[in-house]
């Protein structure tokens, strides 16, 4: 009987198997030594039960949905362009500044030329005939000369309505606008001390408007 080498193993961790081969070649496996025939001994690892899993009776709580990311806030900033200022020239050549390009609109009379026709002769007769104003007409042209040359027409100017006239205005550069506002602010400060109480209230209102405009359009006071 041939014995296979057996590796050392702990009794609790291995099991010994006997492989028996009879004289007629039949092979059997047993956990006890073979009585007859050829015997082979094999050490095998003892099978173990899987570890017991703990079964929880608690109802699983559904996972909370992920918190959505906060919505991105979009802000629109409207930048107001600087308020323009215009340099205007009046009809007499004087210059002034205005916040409007209307150019001091005003209605002026419209003059047209009217031509007065000279008196003419009508009909025959020898006596004098009355003219336009009830006076005697001028003498008739001599015979044979026809009506003679027509005297020139007299023209006079008469009003024919009115027309809207505007002064010529052009925008000023922004740097000059700021300089003019500062000069006006300083001028109001000088006038304040010698002004009446009613005038001071108007000066204060104008100063507030200039201060707001300097801060918004010029970034300073």
Short mmCIF file of C-alpha atoms in Angstrom, two decimals:
data_model
loop_
_atom_site.label_atom_id
_atom_site.label_comp_id
_atom_site.label_asym_id
_atom_site.label_seq_id
_atom_site.Cartn_x
_atom_site.Cartn_y
_atom_site.Cartn_z
CA UNK A 1 0.00 0.00 0.00
CA UNK A 2 1.39 3.37 -1.07
CA UNK A 3 0.83 6.35 1.14
CA UNK A 4 0.79 9.82 -0.30
CA UNK A 5 2.59 12.50 1.65
CA UNK A 6 0.26 14.27 3.94
CA UNK A 7 0.70 17.97 4.72
CA UNK A 8 0.31 19.01 8.29
CA UNK A 9 -2.97 20.80 8.98
CA UNK A 10 -4.88 21.75 11.99
CA UNK A 11 -7.58 19.21 12.95
CA UNK A 12 -10.27 21.81 12.93
CA UNK A 13 -9.27 23.23 9.53
CA UNK A 14 -8.75 19.96 7.53
CA UNK A 15 -10.37 16.57 7.00
CA UNK A 16 -8.65 13.27 6.03
CA UNK A 17 -10.05 11.33 3.06
CA UNK A 18 -9.11 7.74 2.26
CA UNK A 19 -9.11 6.69 -1.37
CA UNK A 20 -9.36 2.94 -1.69
CA UNK A 21 -8.62 1.03 -4.90
CA UNK A 22 -9.67 -2.65 -4.90
CA UNK A 23 -7.98 -5.46 -6.82
CA UNK A 24 -10.48 -5.13 -9.66
CA UNK A 25 -9.81 -1.36 -9.96
CA UNK A 26 -12.90 -0.05 -8.15
CA UNK A 27 -12.27 3.24 -6.36
CA UNK A 28 -14.05 4.28 -3.17
CA UNK A 29 -13.69 7.22 -0.86
CA UNK A 30 -14.15 6.98 2.88
CA UNK A 31 -13.23 8.80 6.04
CA UNK A 32 -11.85 5.59 7.56
CA UNK A 33 -8.79 3.56 6.52
CA UNK A 34 -9.22 1.01 3.70
CA UNK A 35 -9.45 -2.64 4.78
CA UNK A 36 -8.05 -4.14 1.54
CA UNK A 37 -6.51 -3.03 -1.69
CA UNK A 38 -4.52 0.08 -2.34
CA UNK A 39 -5.07 3.05 -0.10
CA UNK A 40 -4.39 6.77 -0.66
CA UNK A 41 -4.77 9.33 2.03
CA UNK A 42 -5.58 12.96 1.20
CA UNK A 43 -5.95 15.96 3.48
CA UNK A 44 -8.66 18.39 2.39
CA UNK A 45 -9.88 21.64 3.88
CA UNK A 46 -12.92 21.18 6.03
CA UNK A 47 -15.94 22.92 4.53
CA UNK A 48 -17.40 25.75 6.57
CA UNK A 49 -20.80 27.34 6.65
CA UNK A 50 -20.98 30.92 5.42
CA UNK A 51 -21.18 33.55 8.15
CA UNK A 52 -24.68 34.33 9.31
CA UNK A 53 -26.04 37.56 7.86
CA UNK A 54 -27.93 39.82 10.16
CA UNK A 55 -31.38 40.48 8.75
CA UNK A 56 -32.75 43.86 9.66
CA UNK A 57 -36.48 44.24 10.09
CA UNK A 58 -36.28 48.03 9.84
CA UNK A 59 -37.93 49.47 6.77
CA UNK A 60 -35.28 51.20 4.69
CA UNK A 61 -35.68 54.93 4.50
CA UNK A 62 -35.62 56.17 0.91
CA UNK A 63 -32.69 58.36 0.15
CA UNK A 64 -33.46 62.03 -0.07
CA UNK A 65 -33.16 63.51 -3.55
CA UNK A 66 -30.09 65.65 -4.07
CA UNK A 67 -30.57 69.30 -3.30
CA UNK A 68 -30.77 71.24 -6.55
CA UNK A 69 -28.18 73.90 -7.09
CA UNK A 70 -29.47 77.40 -6.37
CA UNK A 71 -30.61 79.28 -9.44
CA UNK A 72 -28.07 81.73 -10.72
CA UNK A 73 -29.20 85.30 -10.22
CA UNK A 74 -28.86 87.47 -13.30
CA UNK A 75 -28.89 91.22 -12.84
CA UNK A 76 -29.14 93.73 -15.63
CA UNK A 77 -27.46 97.07 -15.04
CA UNK A 78 -28.64 99.93 -17.21
CA UNK A 79 -26.02 102.65 -17.54
CA UNK A 80 -27.52 106.03 -18.29
CA UNK A 81 -25.47 108.04 -20.78
CA UNK A 82 -24.28 111.50 -19.68
CA UNK A 83 -26.72 114.32 -20.23
CA UNK A 84 -25.49 116.44 -23.14
CA UNK A 85 -25.00 120.20 -23.21
CA UNK A 86 -25.13 122.35 -26.33
CA UNK A 87 -23.48 125.61 -27.36
CA UNK A 88 -25.96 127.80 -29.29
CA UNK A 89 -25.57 130.98 -31.30
CA UNK A 90 -28.42 133.51 -31.38
CA UNK A 91 -29.39 135.62 -34.39
CA UNK A 92 -27.44 138.63 -33.06
CA UNK A 93 -24.28 136.54 -32.68
CA UNK A 94 -24.40 136.06 -28.91
CA UNK A 95 -23.54 132.58 -27.61
CA UNK A 96 -25.17 130.66 -24.78
CA UNK A 97 -25.35 127.09 -23.48
CA UNK A 98 -28.49 124.95 -23.25
CA UNK A 99 -29.41 121.44 -22.15
CA UNK A 100 -31.53 121.10 -25.31
CA UNK A 101 -30.64 121.30 -28.99
CA UNK A 102 -33.88 123.13 -29.77
CA UNK A 103 -31.96 126.41 -30.02
CA UNK A 104 -34.45 128.82 -28.38
CA UNK A 105 -37.36 128.18 -30.78
CA UNK A 106 -39.48 131.25 -31.46
CA UNK A 107 -42.05 132.47 -33.95
CA UNK A 108 -41.04 135.43 -36.14
CA UNK A 109 -43.18 137.32 -38.68
CA UNK A 110 -42.78 136.38 -42.30
CA UNK A 111 -42.62 139.41 -44.59
CA UNK A 112 -43.58 139.23 -48.25
CA UNK A 113 -43.39 141.83 -51.05
CA UNK A 114 -46.64 143.31 -52.38
CA UNK A 115 -46.57 145.17 -55.69
CA UNK A 116 -48.94 148.11 -56.25
CA UNK A 117 -50.12 148.64 -59.84
CA UNK A 118 -50.22 152.27 -61.17
CA UNK A 119 -53.57 153.85 -62.16
CA UNK A 120 -54.79 153.20 -65.72
CA UNK A 121 -57.16 155.05 -68.04
CA UNK A 122 -60.52 153.46 -68.76
CA UNK A 123 -63.02 154.62 -71.43
CA UNK A 124 -63.10 157.94 -73.36
CA UNK A 125 -64.08 161.44 -72.43
CA UNK A 126 -62.26 164.68 -72.01
CA UNK A 127 -62.78 165.33 -68.34
CA UNK A 128 -60.45 164.09 -65.64
CA UNK A 129 -61.27 160.73 -64.07
CA UNK A 130 -60.79 159.85 -60.47
CA UNK A 131 -57.80 157.79 -59.49
CA UNK A 132 -57.50 155.09 -56.77
CA UNK A 133 -57.72 157.59 -53.93
CA UNK A 134 -60.60 159.68 -55.34
CA UNK A 135 -58.29 162.38 -56.75
CA UNK A 136 -57.86 163.28 -60.39
CA UNK A 137 -56.07 160.76 -62.56
CA UNK A 138 -52.82 161.71 -64.21
CA UNK A 139 -53.13 163.11 -67.77
CA UNK A 140 -53.66 160.64 -70.57
CA UNK A 141 -50.72 159.78 -72.78
CA UNK A 142 -50.51 161.86 -75.94
CA UNK A 143 -52.39 160.62 -79.02
CA UNK A 144 -50.54 158.39 -81.38
CA UNK A 145 -48.20 157.11 -78.71
CA UNK A 146 -50.42 154.27 -77.61
CA UNK A 147 -50.52 153.73 -73.92
CA UNK A 148 -46.90 154.69 -73.52
CA UNK A 149 -44.35 152.89 -71.33
CA UNK A 150 -45.73 151.23 -68.23
CA UNK A 151 -44.44 152.92 -65.09
CA UNK A 152 -42.54 150.70 -62.65
CA UNK A 153 -44.56 148.84 -60.02
CA UNK A 154 -44.18 149.96 -56.41
CA UNK A 155 -43.30 147.16 -53.92
CA UNK A 156 -43.84 147.19 -50.16
CA UNK A 157 -43.30 144.56 -47.45
CA UNK A 158 -46.38 143.21 -45.73
CA UNK A 159 -46.64 140.51 -43.04
CA UNK A 160 -47.55 137.14 -44.54
CA UNK A 161 -47.75 134.98 -41.43
CA UNK A 162 -45.08 133.67 -39.08
CA UNK A 163 -42.32 131.08 -39.21
CA UNK A 164 -40.61 129.02 -36.46
CA UNK A 165 -36.94 129.98 -36.12
CA UNK A 166 -34.30 128.10 -34.11
CA UNK A 167 -30.77 129.07 -33.16
CA UNK A 168 -27.88 126.93 -34.34
CA UNK A 169 -26.66 124.53 -31.60
CA UNK A 170 -23.80 122.01 -31.44
CA UNK A 171 -22.98 119.48 -28.66
CA UNK A 172 -20.08 120.17 -26.31
CA UNK A 173 -17.41 117.58 -25.36
CA UNK A 174 -18.14 115.86 -22.05
CA UNK A 175 -15.00 117.29 -20.42
CA UNK A 176 -16.11 120.82 -21.23
CA UNK A 177 -19.61 120.05 -19.94
CA UNK A 178 -18.15 119.06 -16.56
CA UNK A 179 -16.02 122.21 -16.47
CA UNK A 180 -19.02 124.43 -17.19
CA UNK A 181 -21.07 122.69 -14.48
CA UNK A 182 -18.32 123.27 -11.92
CA UNK A 183 -18.05 126.94 -12.95
CA UNK A 184 -21.79 127.34 -12.57
CA UNK A 185 -21.69 125.68 -9.14
CA UNK A 186 -18.97 128.09 -7.99
CA UNK A 187 -20.91 131.07 -9.37
CA UNK A 188 -24.00 130.04 -7.40
CA UNK A 189 -21.92 129.84 -4.22
CA UNK A 190 -20.81 133.45 -4.74
CA UNK A 191 -24.35 134.68 -5.36
CA UNK A 192 -25.81 132.89 -2.35
CA UNK A 193 -24.46 135.25 0.34
CA UNK A 194 -25.81 138.41 -1.29
CA UNK A 195 -29.09 136.91 -2.55
CA UNK A 196 -32.53 137.41 -1.03
CA UNK A 197 -34.28 134.60 0.81
CA UNK A 198 -36.52 133.79 -2.14
CA UNK A 199 -33.49 133.76 -4.46
CA UNK A 200 -31.56 131.51 -2.09
CA UNK A 201 -34.20 128.79 -2.34
CA UNK A 202 -33.92 128.82 -6.13
CA UNK A 203 -30.11 128.76 -5.87
CA UNK A 204 -30.23 125.74 -3.53
CA UNK A 205 -32.50 123.83 -5.92
CA UNK A 206 -30.20 124.54 -8.84
CA UNK A 207 -27.14 123.54 -6.82
CA UNK A 208 -28.72 120.19 -5.95
CA UNK A 209 -29.39 119.50 -9.61
CA UNK A 210 -25.80 120.40 -10.54
CA UNK A 211 -24.39 118.22 -7.73
CA UNK A 212 -26.42 115.21 -8.89
CA UNK A 213 -25.35 115.75 -12.48
CA UNK A 214 -21.68 116.13 -11.54
CA UNK A 215 -21.78 112.91 -9.53
CA UNK A 216 -23.51 110.91 -12.24
CA UNK A 217 -21.90 112.27 -15.40
CA UNK A 218 -18.51 113.47 -14.10
CA UNK A 219 -17.86 111.22 -11.10
CA UNK A 220 -17.14 114.14 -8.81
CA UNK A 221 -18.62 117.20 -7.30
#
